[in-house]
Structure formats: structure tokens, C-alpha cells
Amino acid sequence: MTSHELHRRRAPKKVNMAIVTVSTSRYEQKMRGEDYTDESGDILANGMLAKGYDVVCRELIRDDIGQIRSVLLALLNRNDVDAILFCGGTGITKTDLTIEAVEPYLEKRLDGFAEIFRMLSYQRVGSAAILSRAIAGIAREKLVVCIPGSPDAAKTALELLADELPHIIYMARS
């Protein structure tokens, strides 16, 4: 048996996810009591549930570095969260602040996630994939992932992460 196979066998069977959508416009709609959709968050939650993982927390926050960090730190302190997925705020506009908020807290980066994410995105959307600043890493033995807010980005993240989550969590705790 290879070490990779052994790690997968020892990996936790249950993974608890937190999904945080970063969108100022949706946040403001919610605060005004208006109807809003979170298609990408729904795709992520439904995809994780379909794989047998638990979604223990879903949040909708605005693109604000303080609010993003506050939510990140609260989730890192929770014992019932194994992985945190931020969806949105990863672009290059002045208001896209998810990467700046999260990156300083990553103890180890998983550059392979970002590289493969952009490669898959390139196959789907062409050269616009270079605008993606998707990242993943480990903080306090938890997986932290930041992806763009589009539904296609959510599907791509699921494609990459869903089967590897237990293995990643096992390795992060080793």
C-alpha cells in the first residue's frame, strides 16, 4: 500500500465545512430585507452535502477586510469546522479584498490548488482565467480556500476538492 493510499484510509470520514460568500451587493440586499440569490454558495453547499460532508455554517458578508478577517478568525476558533471556503472577492478590483484578508493567516499554502484551478478555468473561459486569484492553504489545521464568486468557479472548486477533502484534513493535522 502506498503512503497516499494509507493517508486516505486514515483520513476522517466526516468533514465539516463552512461556506462564506463574499458579496457586498448581496449583503446589502439581505440587510434591506430584499430577496437575493447565492447560486455559487448553493452549488458549493449542495455539492459538499452530496459527497457526504456536513455544511455546519453558511455566511454572507460584504467585501470588507475587517469583516472577512473577523469571520475567518471566528471559524478558525470553532472545533466543529474542518474546512472554510470563501466564495467571492478574489478578483482585481479595488473592492476585491478576500485574498488580502485571508492570506496572512495561511501557515502553509497549497499552490497546486490555485495552479490547477486556473488551468481548469482556462479550459472553460480562456485567458480571462489569469484574473483569478484563487488560493488555498492551511491555517490552524484547517483547510482555507478562496475562489471567485461565479457558479463556474464553485463547480471547478468542487471538482478539485470534493474527493480530496478528507485526505487534506488528515495531512493538515499530521
PDB file of C-alpha atoms in Angstrom:
ATOM      1  CA  MET A   1       0.000   0.000   0.000  1.00  0.00           C
ATOM      2  CA  THR A   2       1.404   3.421  -0.943  1.00  0.00           C
ATOM      3  CA  SER A   3       1.645   6.219   1.622  1.00  0.00           C
ATOM      4  CA  HIS A   4      -1.021   8.125  -0.313  1.00  0.00           C
ATOM      5  CA  GLU A   5      -3.407   5.182  -0.012  1.00  0.00           C
ATOM      6  CA  LEU A   6      -2.579   4.817   3.685  1.00  0.00           C
ATOM      7  CA  HIS A   7      -3.284   8.514   4.284  1.00  0.00           C
ATOM      8  CA  ARG A   8      -6.645   8.227   2.537  1.00  0.00           C
ATOM      9  CA  ARG A   9      -7.532   5.195   4.644  1.00  0.00           C
ATOM     10  CA  ARG A  10      -6.654   7.058   7.867  1.00  0.00           C
ATOM     11  CA  ALA A  11      -8.420  10.256   6.807  1.00  0.00           C
ATOM     12  CA  PRO A  12     -11.538  11.332   8.705  1.00  0.00           C
ATOM     13  CA  LYS A  13     -14.783  10.017   7.302  1.00  0.00           C
ATOM     14  CA  LYS A  14     -16.667  13.151   8.306  1.00  0.00           C
ATOM     15  CA  VAL A  15     -15.663  16.647   7.174  1.00  0.00           C
ATOM     16  CA  ASN A  16     -17.400  19.780   8.419  1.00  0.00           C
ATOM     17  CA  MET A  17     -17.474  22.708   6.004  1.00  0.00           C
ATOM     18  CA  ALA A  18     -18.072  26.423   6.452  1.00  0.00           C
ATOM     19  CA  ILE A  19     -19.040  28.321   3.300  1.00  0.00           C
ATOM     20  CA  VAL A  20     -18.678  32.097   3.285  1.00  0.00           C
ATOM     21  CA  THR A  21     -19.996  34.114   0.359  1.00  0.00           C
ATOM     22  CA  VAL A  22     -18.296  37.498  -0.003  1.00  0.00           C
ATOM     23  CA  SER A  23     -20.576  39.865  -1.918  1.00  0.00           C
ATOM     24  CA  THR A  24     -21.313  43.453  -0.975  1.00  0.00           C
ATOM     25  CA  SER A  25     -24.314  43.693  -3.312  1.00  0.00           C
ATOM     26  CA  ARG A  26     -25.976  40.531  -1.971  1.00  0.00           C
ATOM     27  CA  TYR A  27     -25.128  41.521   1.606  1.00  0.00           C
ATOM     28  CA  GLU A  28     -26.807  44.905   1.106  1.00  0.00           C
ATOM     29  CA  GLN A  29     -29.865  43.226  -0.445  1.00  0.00           C
ATOM     30  CA  LYS A  30     -30.076  40.943   2.589  1.00  0.00           C
ATOM     31  CA  MET A  31     -29.731  43.874   5.015  1.00  0.00           C
ATOM     32  CA  ARG A  32     -32.559  45.719   3.224  1.00  0.00           C
ATOM     33  CA  GLY A  33     -34.742  42.622   3.530  1.00  0.00           C
ATOM     34  CA  GLU A  34     -34.797  42.074  -0.220  1.00  0.00           C
ATOM     35  CA  ASP A  35     -34.721  38.718  -1.938  1.00  0.00           C
ATOM     36  CA  TYR A  36     -31.267  37.678  -3.094  1.00  0.00           C
ATOM     37  CA  THR A  37     -29.683  34.581  -4.552  1.00  0.00           C
ATOM     38  CA  ASP A  38     -26.440  32.880  -3.681  1.00  0.00           C
ATOM     39  CA  GLU A  39     -26.124  30.466  -6.582  1.00  0.00           C
ATOM     40  CA  SER A  40     -22.429  29.780  -6.045  1.00  0.00           C
ATOM     41  CA  GLY A  41     -22.877  29.198  -2.318  1.00  0.00           C
ATOM     42  CA  ASP A  42     -25.784  26.869  -3.078  1.00  0.00           C
ATOM     43  CA  ILE A  43     -23.675  24.932  -5.601  1.00  0.00           C
ATOM     44  CA  LEU A  44     -20.896  24.515  -3.043  1.00  0.00           C
ATOM     45  CA  ALA A  45     -23.223  23.527  -0.208  1.00  0.00           C
ATOM     46  CA  ASN A  46     -25.225  21.062  -2.289  1.00  0.00           C
ATOM     47  CA  GLY A  47     -22.071  19.564  -3.793  1.00  0.00           C
ATOM     48  CA  MET A  48     -20.451  19.062  -0.398  1.00  0.00           C
ATOM     49  CA  LEU A  49     -23.627  17.571   1.049  1.00  0.00           C
ATOM     50  CA  ALA A  50     -23.878  15.216  -1.934  1.00  0.00           C
ATOM     51  CA  LYS A  51     -20.348  13.974  -1.120  1.00  0.00           C
ATOM     52  CA  GLY A  52     -21.441  13.230   2.443  1.00  0.00           C
ATOM     53  CA  TYR A  53     -19.817  16.220   4.127  1.00  0.00           C
ATOM     54  CA  ASP A  54     -21.627  18.453   6.599  1.00  0.00           C
ATOM     55  CA  VAL A  55     -22.083  22.168   5.979  1.00  0.00           C
ATOM     56  CA  VAL A  56     -22.095  23.470   9.546  1.00  0.00           C
ATOM     57  CA  CYS A  57     -22.034  27.157   8.680  1.00  0.00           C
ATOM     58  CA  ARG A  58     -23.037  29.418   5.806  1.00  0.00           C
ATOM     59  CA  GLU A  59     -22.425  33.136   5.913  1.00  0.00           C
ATOM     60  CA  LEU A  60     -22.978  36.061   3.590  1.00  0.00           C
ATOM     61  CA  ILE A  61     -20.683  39.022   4.222  1.00  0.00           C
ATOM     62  CA  ARG A  62     -19.626  42.165   2.407  1.00  0.00           C
ATOM     63  CA  ASP A  63     -16.270  42.787   0.767  1.00  0.00           C
ATOM     64  CA  ASP A  64     -14.679  44.347   3.825  1.00  0.00           C
ATOM     65  CA  ILE A  65     -11.246  43.280   5.032  1.00  0.00           C
ATOM     66  CA  GLY A  66     -12.229  43.610   8.702  1.00  0.00           C
ATOM     67  CA  GLN A  67     -15.424  41.611   8.294  1.00  0.00           C
ATOM     68  CA  ILE A  68     -13.681  38.893   6.271  1.00  0.00           C
ATOM     69  CA  ARG A  69     -10.952  38.555   8.909  1.00  0.00           C
ATOM     70  CA  SER A  70     -13.468  38.558  11.734  1.00  0.00           C
ATOM     71  CA  VAL A  71     -15.426  35.703  10.153  1.00  0.00           C
ATOM     72  CA  LEU A  72     -12.218  33.812   9.307  1.00  0.00           C
ATOM     73  CA  LEU A  73     -10.918  34.036  12.881  1.00  0.00           C
ATOM     74  CA  ALA A  74     -14.274  33.014  14.352  1.00  0.00           C
ATOM     75  CA  LEU A  75     -14.362  29.961  12.068  1.00  0.00           C
ATOM     76  CA  LEU A  76     -10.745  29.061  12.814  1.00  0.00           C
ATOM     77  CA  ASN A  77     -11.685  29.025  16.509  1.00  0.00           C
ATOM     78  CA  ARG A  78     -14.599  26.639  16.018  1.00  0.00           C
ATOM     79  CA  ASN A  79     -13.962  22.989  16.857  1.00  0.00           C
ATOM     80  CA  ASP A  80     -16.723  21.835  14.515  1.00  0.00           C
ATOM     81  CA  VAL A  81     -15.165  23.320  11.344  1.00  0.00           C
ATOM     82  CA  ASP A  82     -12.560  21.400   9.333  1.00  0.00           C
ATOM     83  CA  ALA A  83     -12.561  23.463   6.139  1.00  0.00           C
ATOM     84  CA  ILE A  84     -13.521  27.043   5.259  1.00  0.00           C
ATOM     85  CA  LEU A  85     -14.428  28.019   1.719  1.00  0.00           C
ATOM     86  CA  PHE A  86     -14.642  31.725   0.808  1.00  0.00           C
ATOM     87  CA  CYS A  87     -16.514  32.379  -2.427  1.00  0.00           C
ATOM     88  CA  GLY A  88     -16.134  35.836  -3.960  1.00  0.00           C
ATOM     89  CA  GLY A  89     -13.944  38.896  -3.587  1.00  0.00           C
ATOM     90  CA  THR A  90     -10.930  37.323  -5.281  1.00  0.00           C
ATOM     91  CA  GLY A  91     -10.762  39.494  -8.382  1.00  0.00           C
ATOM     92  CA  ILE A  92      -8.595  42.506  -9.111  1.00  0.00           C
ATOM     93  CA  THR A  93     -10.957  45.420  -8.492  1.00  0.00           C
ATOM     94  CA  LYS A  94     -10.323  47.806  -5.620  1.00  0.00           C
ATOM     95  CA  THR A  95     -13.160  46.227  -3.668  1.00  0.00           C
ATOM     96  CA  ASP A  96     -11.939  42.618  -4.031  1.00  0.00           C
ATOM     97  CA  LEU A  97     -10.294  42.039  -0.650  1.00  0.00           C
ATOM     98  CA  THR A  98     -10.739  38.372   0.230  1.00  0.00           C
ATOM     99  CA  ILE A  99      -7.167  37.381  -0.639  1.00  0.00           C
ATOM    100  CA  GLU A 100      -5.669  40.329   1.254  1.00  0.00           C
ATOM    101  CA  ALA A 101      -7.791  39.454   4.298  1.00  0.00           C
ATOM    102  CA  VAL A 102      -7.121  35.703   4.343  1.00  0.00           C
ATOM    103  CA  GLU A 103      -3.596  35.211   3.014  1.00  0.00           C
ATOM    104  CA  PRO A 104      -1.718  36.496   6.108  1.00  0.00           C
ATOM    105  CA  TYR A 105      -3.360  33.758   8.201  1.00  0.00           C
ATOM    106  CA  LEU A 106      -2.280  30.851   5.990  1.00  0.00           C
ATOM    107  CA  GLU A 107       0.524  28.900   7.626  1.00  0.00           C
ATOM    108  CA  LYS A 108       1.065  26.688   4.583  1.00  0.00           C
ATOM    109  CA  ARG A 109      -0.086  27.360   1.034  1.00  0.00           C
ATOM    110  CA  LEU A 110      -1.432  24.728  -1.329  1.00  0.00           C
ATOM    111  CA  ASP A 111      -0.207  26.312  -4.546  1.00  0.00           C
ATOM    112  CA  GLY A 112      -1.213  23.251  -6.539  1.00  0.00           C
ATOM    113  CA  PHE A 113      -4.871  24.058  -5.913  1.00  0.00           C
ATOM    114  CA  ALA A 114      -4.531  27.527  -7.438  1.00  0.00           C
ATOM    115  CA  GLU A 115      -2.466  26.275 -10.352  1.00  0.00           C
ATOM    116  CA  ILE A 116      -4.905  23.518 -11.281  1.00  0.00           C
ATOM    117  CA  PHE A 117      -7.912  25.769 -10.594  1.00  0.00           C
ATOM    118  CA  ARG A 118      -6.618  28.329 -13.095  1.00  0.00           C
ATOM    119  CA  MET A 119      -5.731  25.616 -15.618  1.00  0.00           C
ATOM    120  CA  LEU A 120      -9.275  24.209 -15.476  1.00  0.00           C
ATOM    121  CA  SER A 121     -10.696  27.729 -15.619  1.00  0.00           C
ATOM    122  CA  TYR A 122      -8.567  28.478 -18.684  1.00  0.00           C
ATOM    123  CA  GLN A 123     -10.054  25.443 -20.417  1.00  0.00           C
ATOM    124  CA  ARG A 124     -13.536  26.843 -19.723  1.00  0.00           C
ATOM    125  CA  VAL A 125     -13.205  30.614 -20.030  1.00  0.00           C
ATOM    126  CA  GLY A 126      -9.949  31.151 -21.880  1.00  0.00           C
ATOM    127  CA  SER A 127      -7.409  33.810 -20.991  1.00  0.00           C
ATOM    128  CA  ALA A 128      -9.785  35.513 -18.530  1.00  0.00           C
ATOM    129  CA  ALA A 129      -8.590  32.824 -16.083  1.00  0.00           C
ATOM    130  CA  ILE A 130      -5.486  34.924 -15.418  1.00  0.00           C
ATOM    131  CA  LEU A 131      -7.723  37.327 -13.469  1.00  0.00           C
ATOM    132  CA  SER A 132      -8.407  34.649 -10.840  1.00  0.00           C
ATOM    133  CA  ARG A 133      -6.501  34.937  -7.593  1.00  0.00           C
ATOM    134  CA  ALA A 134      -7.883  31.711  -6.130  1.00  0.00           C
ATOM    135  CA  ILE A 135      -5.777  30.363  -3.246  1.00  0.00           C
ATOM    136  CA  ALA A 136      -5.830  27.542  -0.729  1.00  0.00           C
ATOM    137  CA  GLY A 137      -3.825  26.807   2.365  1.00  0.00           C
ATOM    138  CA  ILE A 138      -3.773  25.547   5.907  1.00  0.00           C
ATOM    139  CA  ALA A 139      -4.454  27.656   8.998  1.00  0.00           C
ATOM    140  CA  ARG A 140      -4.718  26.092  12.461  1.00  0.00           C
ATOM    141  CA  GLU A 141      -5.007  22.615  10.938  1.00  0.00           C
ATOM    142  CA  LYS A 142      -7.987  23.682   8.819  1.00  0.00           C
ATOM    143  CA  LEU A 143      -8.200  23.962   5.059  1.00  0.00           C
ATOM    144  CA  VAL A 144      -8.946  27.512   3.893  1.00  0.00           C
ATOM    145  CA  VAL A 145      -9.897  28.069   0.254  1.00  0.00           C
ATOM    146  CA  CYS A 146     -10.713  31.309  -1.578  1.00  0.00           C
ATOM    147  CA  ILE A 147     -12.346  31.137  -5.004  1.00  0.00           C
ATOM    148  CA  PRO A 148     -14.088  33.569  -7.352  1.00  0.00           C
ATOM    149  CA  GLY A 149     -17.811  34.084  -6.847  1.00  0.00           C
ATOM    150  CA  SER A 150     -19.050  32.685 -10.153  1.00  0.00           C
ATOM    151  CA  PRO A 151     -21.096  29.481 -10.349  1.00  0.00           C
ATOM    152  CA  ASP A 152     -18.470  28.009 -12.693  1.00  0.00           C
ATOM    153  CA  ALA A 153     -15.768  28.697 -10.102  1.00  0.00           C
ATOM    154  CA  ALA A 154     -17.868  26.888  -7.483  1.00  0.00           C
ATOM    155  CA  LYS A 155     -18.212  23.865  -9.790  1.00  0.00           C
ATOM    156  CA  THR A 156     -14.473  23.895 -10.515  1.00  0.00           C
ATOM    157  CA  ALA A 157     -13.626  24.054  -6.798  1.00  0.00           C
ATOM    158  CA  LEU A 158     -15.933  21.107  -6.117  1.00  0.00           C
ATOM    159  CA  GLU A 159     -14.269  19.150  -8.899  1.00  0.00           C
ATOM    160  CA  LEU A 160     -10.867  19.711  -7.302  1.00  0.00           C
ATOM    161  CA  LEU A 161     -11.686  19.457  -3.617  1.00  0.00           C
ATOM    162  CA  ALA A 162     -14.594  17.126  -3.039  1.00  0.00           C
ATOM    163  CA  ASP A 163     -12.710  13.831  -3.211  1.00  0.00           C
ATOM    164  CA  GLU A 164      -9.504  15.136  -1.578  1.00  0.00           C
ATOM    165  CA  LEU A 165     -11.003  16.902   1.463  1.00  0.00           C
ATOM    166  CA  PRO A 166     -10.565  14.087   3.991  1.00  0.00           C
ATOM    167  CA  HIS A 167      -7.001  13.482   2.787  1.00  0.00           C
ATOM    168  CA  ILE A 168      -6.166  17.197   3.057  1.00  0.00           C
ATOM    169  CA  ILE A 169      -7.626  17.408   6.570  1.00  0.00           C
ATOM    170  CA  TYR A 170      -5.714  14.301   7.654  1.00  0.00           C
ATOM    171  CA  MET A 171      -2.435  15.713   6.364  1.00  0.00           C
ATOM    172  CA  ALA A 172      -3.078  19.154   7.887  1.00  0.00           C
ATOM    173  CA  ARG A 173      -3.483  17.525  11.313  1.00  0.00           C
ATOM    174  CA  SER A 174      -0.458  15.226  10.974  1.00  0.00           C
TER     175      SER A 174
END
